[in-house]
Tab-separated table of C-alpha atoms in Angstrom:
chain	number	residue	atom	x	y	z
A	1	TYR	CA	35.325	63.687	-96.668
A	2	VAL	CA	34.030	63.522	-100.239
A	3	GLY	CA	32.488	66.242	-102.230
A	4	ILE	CA	29.194	65.548	-103.201
A	5	ASN	CA	27.817	67.566	-106.713
A	6	ALA	CA	25.072	67.637	-109.123
A	7	SER	CA	27.772	66.973	-112.343
A	8	ASP	CA	28.833	64.014	-110.783
A	9	ILE	CA	26.480	61.646	-112.429
A	10	ASN	CA	27.089	64.326	-116.280
A	11	TYR	CA	30.628	63.037	-115.604
A	12	SER	CA	29.354	59.133	-115.399
A	13	ALA	CA	27.009	59.318	-118.315
A	14	GLY	CA	29.731	60.736	-119.779
A	15	ARG	CA	29.093	63.961	-121.139
A	16	TYR	CA	32.039	65.939	-120.018
A	17	ASP	CA	34.480	63.495	-121.636
A	18	HIS	CA	33.202	61.305	-123.967
A	19	SER	CA	36.169	58.753	-124.647
A	20	VAL	CA	35.303	57.253	-121.821
A	21	THR	CA	34.135	53.911	-121.376
A	22	PRO	CA	32.495	52.046	-117.910
A	23	PRO	CA	34.396	51.240	-115.135
A	24	PHE	CA	35.955	54.394	-114.552
A	25	ASP	CA	36.377	56.989	-111.584
A	26	ILE	CA	34.127	59.842	-110.662
A	27	GLY	CA	33.992	61.876	-108.202
A	28	PHE	CA	35.888	65.870	-108.181
A	29	GLU	CA	36.802	66.961	-104.600
A	30	GLY	CA	38.611	65.379	-101.610
A	31	VAL	CA	40.274	66.448	-97.930
A	32	GLY	CA	42.265	63.731	-96.300
A	33	GLU	CA	45.532	63.019	-94.621
A	34	VAL	CA	49.018	62.122	-96.729
A	35	VAL	CA	49.939	58.410	-96.494
A	36	GLY	CA	52.402	58.474	-99.150
A	37	LEU	CA	54.927	60.109	-101.093
A	38	GLY	CA	56.251	60.103	-104.573
A	39	LEU	CA	60.627	61.510	-104.459
A	40	SER	CA	59.202	64.959	-106.487
A	41	ALA	CA	56.551	65.359	-103.155
A	42	SER	CA	58.617	65.223	-100.406
A	43	SER	CA	60.156	68.517	-100.223
A	44	SER	CA	56.854	70.123	-100.626
A	45	PHE	CA	54.651	68.013	-98.099
A	46	THR	CA	55.515	65.383	-95.314
A	47	VAL	CA	53.648	61.164	-94.023
A	48	GLY	CA	50.476	63.098	-91.829
A	49	ASP	CA	50.537	66.328	-93.639
A	50	THR	CA	46.550	67.130	-94.148
A	51	VAL	CA	45.671	68.258	-97.965
A	52	ALA	CA	42.639	69.038	-99.854
A	53	TYR	CA	42.595	68.216	-103.617
A	54	MET	CA	40.597	69.107	-106.863
A	55	SER	CA	40.807	65.586	-108.517
A	56	PRO	CA	38.862	63.150	-110.930
A	57	GLY	CA	38.261	59.672	-108.949
A	58	ALA	CA	38.331	61.784	-105.870
A	59	PHE	CA	35.368	58.853	-104.916
A	60	ALA	CA	37.780	56.146	-103.405
A	61	GLU	CA	39.532	55.857	-100.202
A	62	TYR	CA	43.368	55.542	-100.879
A	63	THR	CA	44.040	57.530	-104.388
A	64	ILE	CA	46.331	59.090	-105.882
A	65	ILE	CA	47.102	62.967	-107.488
A	66	SER	CA	49.209	65.709	-108.231
A	67	ALA	CA	51.549	67.640	-105.133
A	68	LYS	CA	50.287	70.222	-107.906
A	69	THR	CA	46.995	70.135	-107.110
A	70	ALA	CA	47.398	69.307	-103.159
A	71	VAL	CA	45.940	72.503	-101.525
A	72	PRO	CA	47.662	72.293	-97.708
A	73	VAL	CA	45.001	72.857	-95.223
A	74	PRO	CA	44.965	72.670	-91.286
A	75	SER	CA	43.059	69.840	-91.081
A	76	ALA	CA	40.289	67.876	-92.899
A	77	ARG	CA	37.098	69.910	-91.888
A	78	PRO	CA	34.400	68.668	-94.304
A	79	GLU	CA	33.374	72.563	-94.600
A	80	THR	CA	37.047	72.767	-96.316
A	81	LEU	CA	36.126	70.628	-98.959
A	82	ALA	CA	32.782	72.191	-99.907
A	83	LEU	CA	34.649	75.025	-100.968
A	84	LEU	CA	37.061	73.495	-103.178
A	85	VAL	CA	34.447	73.112	-106.796
A	86	SER	CA	31.181	74.920	-104.810
A	87	GLY	CA	32.815	77.663	-103.528
A	88	ALA	CA	34.962	78.399	-106.227
A	89	THR	CA	32.375	78.600	-108.590
A	90	ALA	CA	29.824	80.722	-106.615
A	91	HIS	CA	33.507	82.783	-105.833
A	92	ILE	CA	35.071	83.328	-110.268
A	93	ALA	CA	31.649	83.400	-111.369
A	94	LEU	CA	30.810	86.732	-109.457
A	95	HIS	CA	33.454	88.796	-108.902
A	96	ARG	CA	34.280	87.486	-113.210
A	97	LEU	CA	30.823	87.278	-114.855
A	98	GLY	CA	28.687	88.950	-112.390
A	99	GLU	CA	29.796	92.299	-111.899
A	100	LEU	CA	28.334	92.707	-108.997
A	101	LYS	CA	28.362	96.635	-108.452
A	102	THR	CA	26.836	98.080	-104.693
A	103	GLY	CA	22.754	97.940	-104.144
A	104	GLU	CA	22.581	95.947	-106.812
A	105	THR	CA	19.672	92.795	-106.535
A	106	VAL	CA	21.044	89.871	-107.398
A	107	LEU	CA	18.409	86.619	-106.998
A	108	ILE	CA	20.186	83.037	-106.509
A	109	THR	CA	18.426	79.828	-107.261
A	110	ALA	CA	18.730	77.369	-105.130
A	111	ALA	CA	19.962	79.659	-102.518
A	112	ALA	CA	20.918	76.755	-99.543
A	113	GLY	CA	22.248	74.783	-101.323
A	114	GLY	CA	25.887	73.669	-101.580
A	115	THR	CA	27.076	76.587	-104.296
A	116	GLY	CA	24.248	78.823	-103.688
A	117	GLN	CA	24.990	79.500	-99.895
A	118	PHE	CA	28.516	80.807	-100.665
A	119	ALA	CA	27.240	82.770	-103.313
A	120	VAL	CA	25.475	84.786	-100.951
A	121	GLN	CA	27.531	85.250	-98.657
A	122	PHE	CA	29.320	87.078	-102.432
A	123	ALA	CA	26.815	88.993	-103.318
A	124	LYS	CA	26.195	89.960	-99.947
A	125	MET	CA	30.048	91.224	-99.224
A	126	ALA	CA	29.835	93.013	-102.604
A	127	GLY	CA	27.345	95.131	-101.115
A	128	CYS	CA	23.638	93.445	-102.989
A	129	HIS	CA	19.850	92.783	-101.947
A	130	VAL	CA	19.392	89.038	-101.824
A	131	VAL	CA	17.035	86.840	-102.503
A	132	GLY	CA	16.956	83.567	-102.777
A	133	THR	CA	14.707	81.009	-103.703
A	134	CYS	CA	14.799	77.135	-101.985
A	135	SER	CA	12.245	74.640	-100.902
A	136	SER	CA	11.623	74.678	-97.035
A	137	ASP	CA	10.970	76.911	-94.350
A	138	GLU	CA	13.678	74.902	-92.472
A	139	LYS	CA	16.385	76.329	-94.927
A	140	ALA	CA	14.493	79.351	-95.489
A	141	GLY	CA	15.543	80.293	-91.848
A	142	PHE	CA	19.737	79.460	-92.748
A	143	LEU	CA	19.456	82.127	-95.566
A	144	LYS	CA	18.342	84.270	-93.384
A	145	THR	CA	21.979	83.742	-90.854
A	146	ILE	CA	23.874	84.345	-93.167
A	147	GLY	CA	23.182	87.345	-94.864
A	148	CYS	CA	19.948	86.594	-97.528
A	149	ASP	CA	17.480	89.953	-97.063
A	150	ARG	CA	14.627	87.114	-98.739
A	151	PRO	CA	13.973	83.893	-98.752
A	152	ILE	CA	11.570	83.061	-101.271
A	153	ASN	CA	10.333	79.766	-100.838
A	154	TYR	CA	8.706	77.883	-103.771
A	155	LYS	CA	6.843	75.830	-102.540
A	156	LYS	CA	4.871	78.354	-100.513
A	157	GLU	CA	4.955	81.397	-103.000
A	158	ASP	CA	4.472	81.906	-105.952
A	159	LEU	CA	8.133	82.692	-107.524
A	160	ALA	CA	7.848	84.839	-111.137
A	161	ALA	CA	3.969	86.664	-108.999
A	162	THR	CA	7.029	87.908	-105.671
A	163	LEU	CA	9.480	88.610	-108.217
A	164	ARG	CA	7.212	91.174	-110.087
A	165	ARG	CA	5.281	92.025	-106.835
A	166	GLU	CA	8.091	92.944	-105.358
A	167	TYR	CA	10.900	94.232	-108.074
A	168	PRO	CA	9.222	94.975	-110.867
A	169	GLN	CA	11.877	96.769	-112.646
A	170	GLY	CA	13.736	93.398	-112.152
A	171	VAL	CA	16.735	91.439	-110.963
A	172	ASP	CA	20.487	92.764	-112.229
A	173	VAL	CA	22.035	89.358	-111.632
A	174	VAL	CA	21.146	85.627	-111.489
A	175	TYR	CA	22.795	83.414	-110.206
A	176	GLU	CA	21.283	79.651	-112.272
A	177	SER	CA	21.590	76.085	-111.234
A	178	VAL	CA	18.330	75.153	-112.261
A	179	GLY	CA	17.200	74.896	-115.146
A	180	GLY	CA	14.368	74.304	-117.574
A	181	SER	CA	11.657	76.564	-115.773
A	182	MET	CA	13.907	78.888	-113.429
A	183	PHE	CA	15.837	80.120	-116.277
A	184	ASP	CA	12.705	81.392	-118.146
A	185	LEU	CA	11.380	82.573	-114.906
A	186	ALA	CA	15.240	83.718	-114.113
A	187	MET	CA	14.941	85.919	-117.810
A	188	ASN	CA	11.943	87.805	-117.377
A	189	SER	CA	13.208	88.312	-114.344
A	190	LEU	CA	16.079	90.166	-115.486
A	191	ALA	CA	15.889	94.249	-115.536
A	192	THR	CA	17.571	96.586	-117.700
A	193	ARG	CA	21.449	95.436	-118.756
A	194	GLY	CA	20.763	92.681	-116.097
A	195	ARG	CA	23.231	89.890	-116.266
A	196	LEU	CA	21.994	85.269	-116.251
A	197	LEU	CA	24.907	83.623	-114.504
A	198	VAL	CA	24.465	80.603	-115.917
A	199	ILE	CA	26.353	77.767	-114.039
A	200	GLY	CA	24.455	74.909	-113.790
A	201	PHE	CA	20.698	72.866	-114.953
A	202	ILE	CA	20.467	70.395	-112.323
A	203	SER	CA	16.582	69.357	-113.646
A	204	GLY	CA	17.883	68.223	-116.435
A	205	TYR	CA	20.885	66.217	-114.980
A	206	GLN	CA	18.812	62.969	-114.888
A	207	SER	CA	16.843	62.947	-118.200
A	208	ALA	CA	18.726	60.748	-121.144
A	209	SER	CA	19.698	64.493	-122.466
A	210	GLY	CA	21.488	65.846	-119.124
A	211	LEU	CA	18.904	69.117	-120.584
A	212	GLN	CA	15.617	70.502	-119.686
A	213	PRO	CA	13.544	72.930	-122.103
A	214	VAL	CA	13.955	76.023	-122.578
A	215	ARG	CA	12.219	79.102	-124.290
A	216	GLY	CA	14.391	79.726	-126.347
A	217	GLY	CA	12.353	80.618	-129.691
A	218	THR	CA	11.839	84.610	-127.938
A	219	LEU	CA	15.162	84.804	-126.326
A	220	PRO	CA	16.810	86.489	-128.854
A	221	ALA	CA	14.162	89.676	-128.642
A	222	LYS	CA	14.834	89.449	-124.546
A	223	LEU	CA	18.195	89.968	-124.484
A	224	LEU	CA	18.291	93.061	-126.571
A	225	GLN	CA	14.879	94.912	-125.608
A	226	LYS	CA	17.037	94.476	-121.554
A	227	SER	CA	20.477	94.936	-123.352
A	228	ALA	CA	20.982	92.066	-121.341
A	229	SER	CA	22.694	89.387	-121.868
A	230	ILE	CA	23.706	85.186	-120.498
A	231	ARG	CA	26.887	84.485	-119.290
A	232	GLY	CA	27.692	80.496	-118.978
A	233	PHE	CA	30.439	79.859	-115.758
A	234	PHE	CA	31.759	76.588	-116.024
A	235	LEU	CA	34.631	75.889	-113.140
A	236	PRO	CA	38.038	74.909	-115.576
A	237	HIS	CA	38.148	76.807	-117.766
A	238	PHE	CA	38.685	79.331	-115.128
A	239	LEU	CA	41.777	77.372	-113.382
A	240	ALA	CA	43.713	80.694	-113.787
A	241	ASP	CA	41.497	82.127	-110.329
A	242	TYR	CA	41.378	79.067	-108.637
A	243	ARG	CA	44.122	80.284	-106.401
A	244	ASP	CA	44.294	83.355	-105.485
A	245	SER	CA	40.314	82.077	-105.243
A	246	LEU	CA	41.007	78.946	-103.186
A	247	ARG	CA	42.790	81.174	-101.328
A	248	SER	CA	40.976	84.349	-100.796
A	249	MET	CA	37.565	81.834	-99.361
A	250	LEU	CA	39.685	79.921	-96.718
A	251	GLY	CA	40.851	83.213	-94.685
A	252	LEU	CA	37.421	84.155	-95.274
A	253	LEU	CA	36.133	80.827	-93.254
A	254	THR	CA	39.624	80.672	-91.103
A	255	SER	CA	38.508	84.868	-89.799
A	256	GLY	CA	35.155	83.326	-88.952
A	257	ARG	CA	33.678	85.975	-92.217
A	258	LEU	CA	32.371	83.061	-93.939
A	259	VAL	CA	29.569	79.977	-93.015
A	260	CYS	CA	30.363	76.763	-94.649
A	261	GLU	CA	27.379	74.873	-93.714
A	262	VAL	CA	27.808	70.963	-94.936
A	263	ASP	CA	25.340	68.135	-94.331
A	264	ALA	CA	26.577	64.266	-94.078
A	265	GLY	CA	23.126	63.345	-94.209
A	266	GLU	CA	21.680	63.278	-90.474
A	267	ARG	CA	18.766	64.167	-92.560
A	268	ASP	CA	18.443	60.946	-93.930
A	269	VAL	CA	16.737	58.381	-93.151
A	270	ASP	CA	19.429	55.797	-93.522
A	271	GLY	CA	21.887	57.797	-91.180
A	272	ARG	CA	24.766	60.071	-92.600
A	273	PHE	CA	26.246	59.161	-94.922
A	274	VAL	CA	29.701	57.212	-94.517
A	275	GLY	CA	32.193	55.560	-96.697
A	276	LEU	CA	32.087	54.494	-100.261
A	277	GLU	CA	28.966	51.830	-100.131
A	278	SER	CA	27.272	56.002	-99.061
A	279	VAL	CA	28.010	58.214	-101.972
A	280	TYR	CA	25.256	56.740	-104.512
A	281	ARG	CA	22.341	57.115	-101.425
A	282	ALA	CA	23.834	61.116	-101.402
A	283	VAL	CA	23.107	62.191	-104.805
A	284	GLU	CA	19.907	60.884	-104.815
A	285	TYR	CA	19.499	62.747	-101.149
A	286	MET	CA	21.170	66.220	-103.019
A	287	TYR	CA	18.465	65.419	-106.166
A	288	ALA	CA	15.794	65.268	-103.869
A	289	GLY	CA	16.252	68.349	-102.780
A	290	ARG	CA	17.038	67.216	-98.970
A	291	ASN	CA	19.930	68.514	-98.417
A	292	LEU	CA	21.005	71.991	-96.522
A	293	GLY	CA	23.955	73.058	-97.203
A	294	LYS	CA	27.153	71.309	-99.426
A	295	VAL	CA	27.094	67.425	-98.710
A	296	VAL	CA	29.904	65.091	-98.015
A	297	VAL	CA	30.412	61.765	-97.164
A	298	GLU	CA	33.316	60.272	-94.186
A	299	MET	CA	35.440	57.381	-96.100
A	300	GLU	CA	35.537	54.465	-93.094
A	301	LEU	CA	38.701	53.033	-94.608
A	302	ARG	CA	38.994	49.162	-94.549
A	303	ASN	CA	41.430	48.435	-92.009
A	304	ASN	CA	43.778	49.580	-89.299
A	305	SER	CA	47.343	49.472	-91.717
A	306	LYS	CA	47.434	53.284	-94.223
A	307	LEU	CA	50.000	51.757	-96.109
A	308	ASN	CA	50.163	47.679	-96.765
A	309	GLU	CA	53.712	45.903	-96.668
A	310	THR	CA	54.982	46.963	-100.236
A	311	SER	CA	53.857	50.744	-99.340
A	312	SER	CA	51.594	50.669	-102.337
A	313	LEU	CA	48.500	53.071	-102.400
A	314	PRO	CA	45.229	50.421	-101.153
A	315	ARG	CA	42.247	51.725	-102.924
A	316	ARG	CA	39.056	50.883	-103.495
A	317	SER	CA	37.634	52.756	-106.757
A	318	ALA	CA	35.294	51.790	-109.552
A	319	GLN	CA	37.550	49.675	-111.594
A	320	ALA	CA	38.637	48.477	-108.251
A	321	GLU	CA	34.870	47.122	-108.284
A	322	ALA	CA	33.961	46.008	-111.696
A	323	GLU	CA	37.682	44.616	-111.627
A	324	ALA	CA	36.103	42.416	-108.371
A	325	LEU	CA	32.411	41.780	-110.251
A	326	PRO	CA	31.305	37.775	-110.560
A	327	GLU	CA	33.066	36.681	-113.589
A	328	ASP	CA	29.403	35.994	-115.947
A	329	GLY	CA	30.067	39.619	-115.602
A	330	GLU	CA	27.263	40.840	-114.013
A	331	MET	CA	26.350	44.243	-112.288
A	332	THR	CA	23.526	44.503	-109.809
A	333	LYS	CA	22.088	47.588	-109.806
A	334	GLU	CA	23.503	47.777	-106.649
A	335	ARG	CA	27.043	47.535	-107.673
A	336	CYS	CA	26.423	49.866	-110.643
A	337	TYR	CA	25.816	52.685	-108.108
A	338	ARG	CA	28.879	51.800	-106.575
A	339	CYS	CA	30.923	51.895	-109.173
A	340	THR	CA	29.470	55.081	-110.782
A	341	ALA	CA	27.422	57.063	-107.734
A	342	ALA	CA	25.061	57.884	-110.903
A	343	LEU	CA	21.142	57.639	-111.367
A	344	TYR	CA	21.483	55.995	-114.465
A	345	LYS	CA	19.511	52.436	-114.896
A	346	VAL	CA	21.986	48.817	-114.629
A	347	GLU	CA	21.843	48.088	-118.736
A	348	GLU	CA	23.609	52.141	-119.618
A	349	PHE	CA	26.819	50.106	-118.029
A	350	LYS	CA	26.341	46.258	-119.661
């Protein structure tokens, strides 16, 4: 399995690494079976082991990763995959930046999404009262099952009015991933000494700049008046915490104390996300807000042999797709999506 993240299109648009030019491999995380080993890896792994990994270029049927980045896991379950980026983001951000205290109120935006579901559970484990935003009654029902005290379906309830009425003193912590007007609302909803954790702004990722405008003109005054703070979180800056965080989450998952809801496209009109060609459908599905939990794609192998006769690793990646283009270099919309899993016009990749 490989995991879909909102930031996939940021990476494919070159916003994380300005030095790369298409075609280049994308995807951040995967879980699968070891089918070949280098000499240095043979002391730690054997063929047939199952490992999870967080490494650029994960959108591939076969990939090469460093043994140092491979994490042994009991089986290639998609639930394990959900921990690698989405779970780790929530776990580390709330522990390192949230400074959660028992009895505090925590607001989580997009609470039924890939990372939101974990933020809900970790905040509850810290003894907090949890408010979660979502876009459907189905998602609100799911949030209740994982301990969310007050799910708010903003399609039916006025979110700002509800927060003012039910939490007049404000919320102590906001775990914010939407951006734009949701960021503004979150800022206005902070309590005295509140902490606003910015872990993303998905509402703007499909724009040319990757951003949505916010009301920044009065921001300094609002922060001062409430002695509040805004804290950004980008997982690569906290890799020193990653191993311990993943170990802790795997323990919670194994003991049944952590729910990892995954969505492999069962609700999609075209069916489950299976095979590399499904990556672009999975990205669009997530950006349409139709997912419940972490979006994953099951990789479908192209042949019966895991390794070819020369024991090299066959790999279908963005580079391979690009090399398979006709000599005239024409890139169709479908092939562009298959190469990049991004929601951009084809012309941008020519």
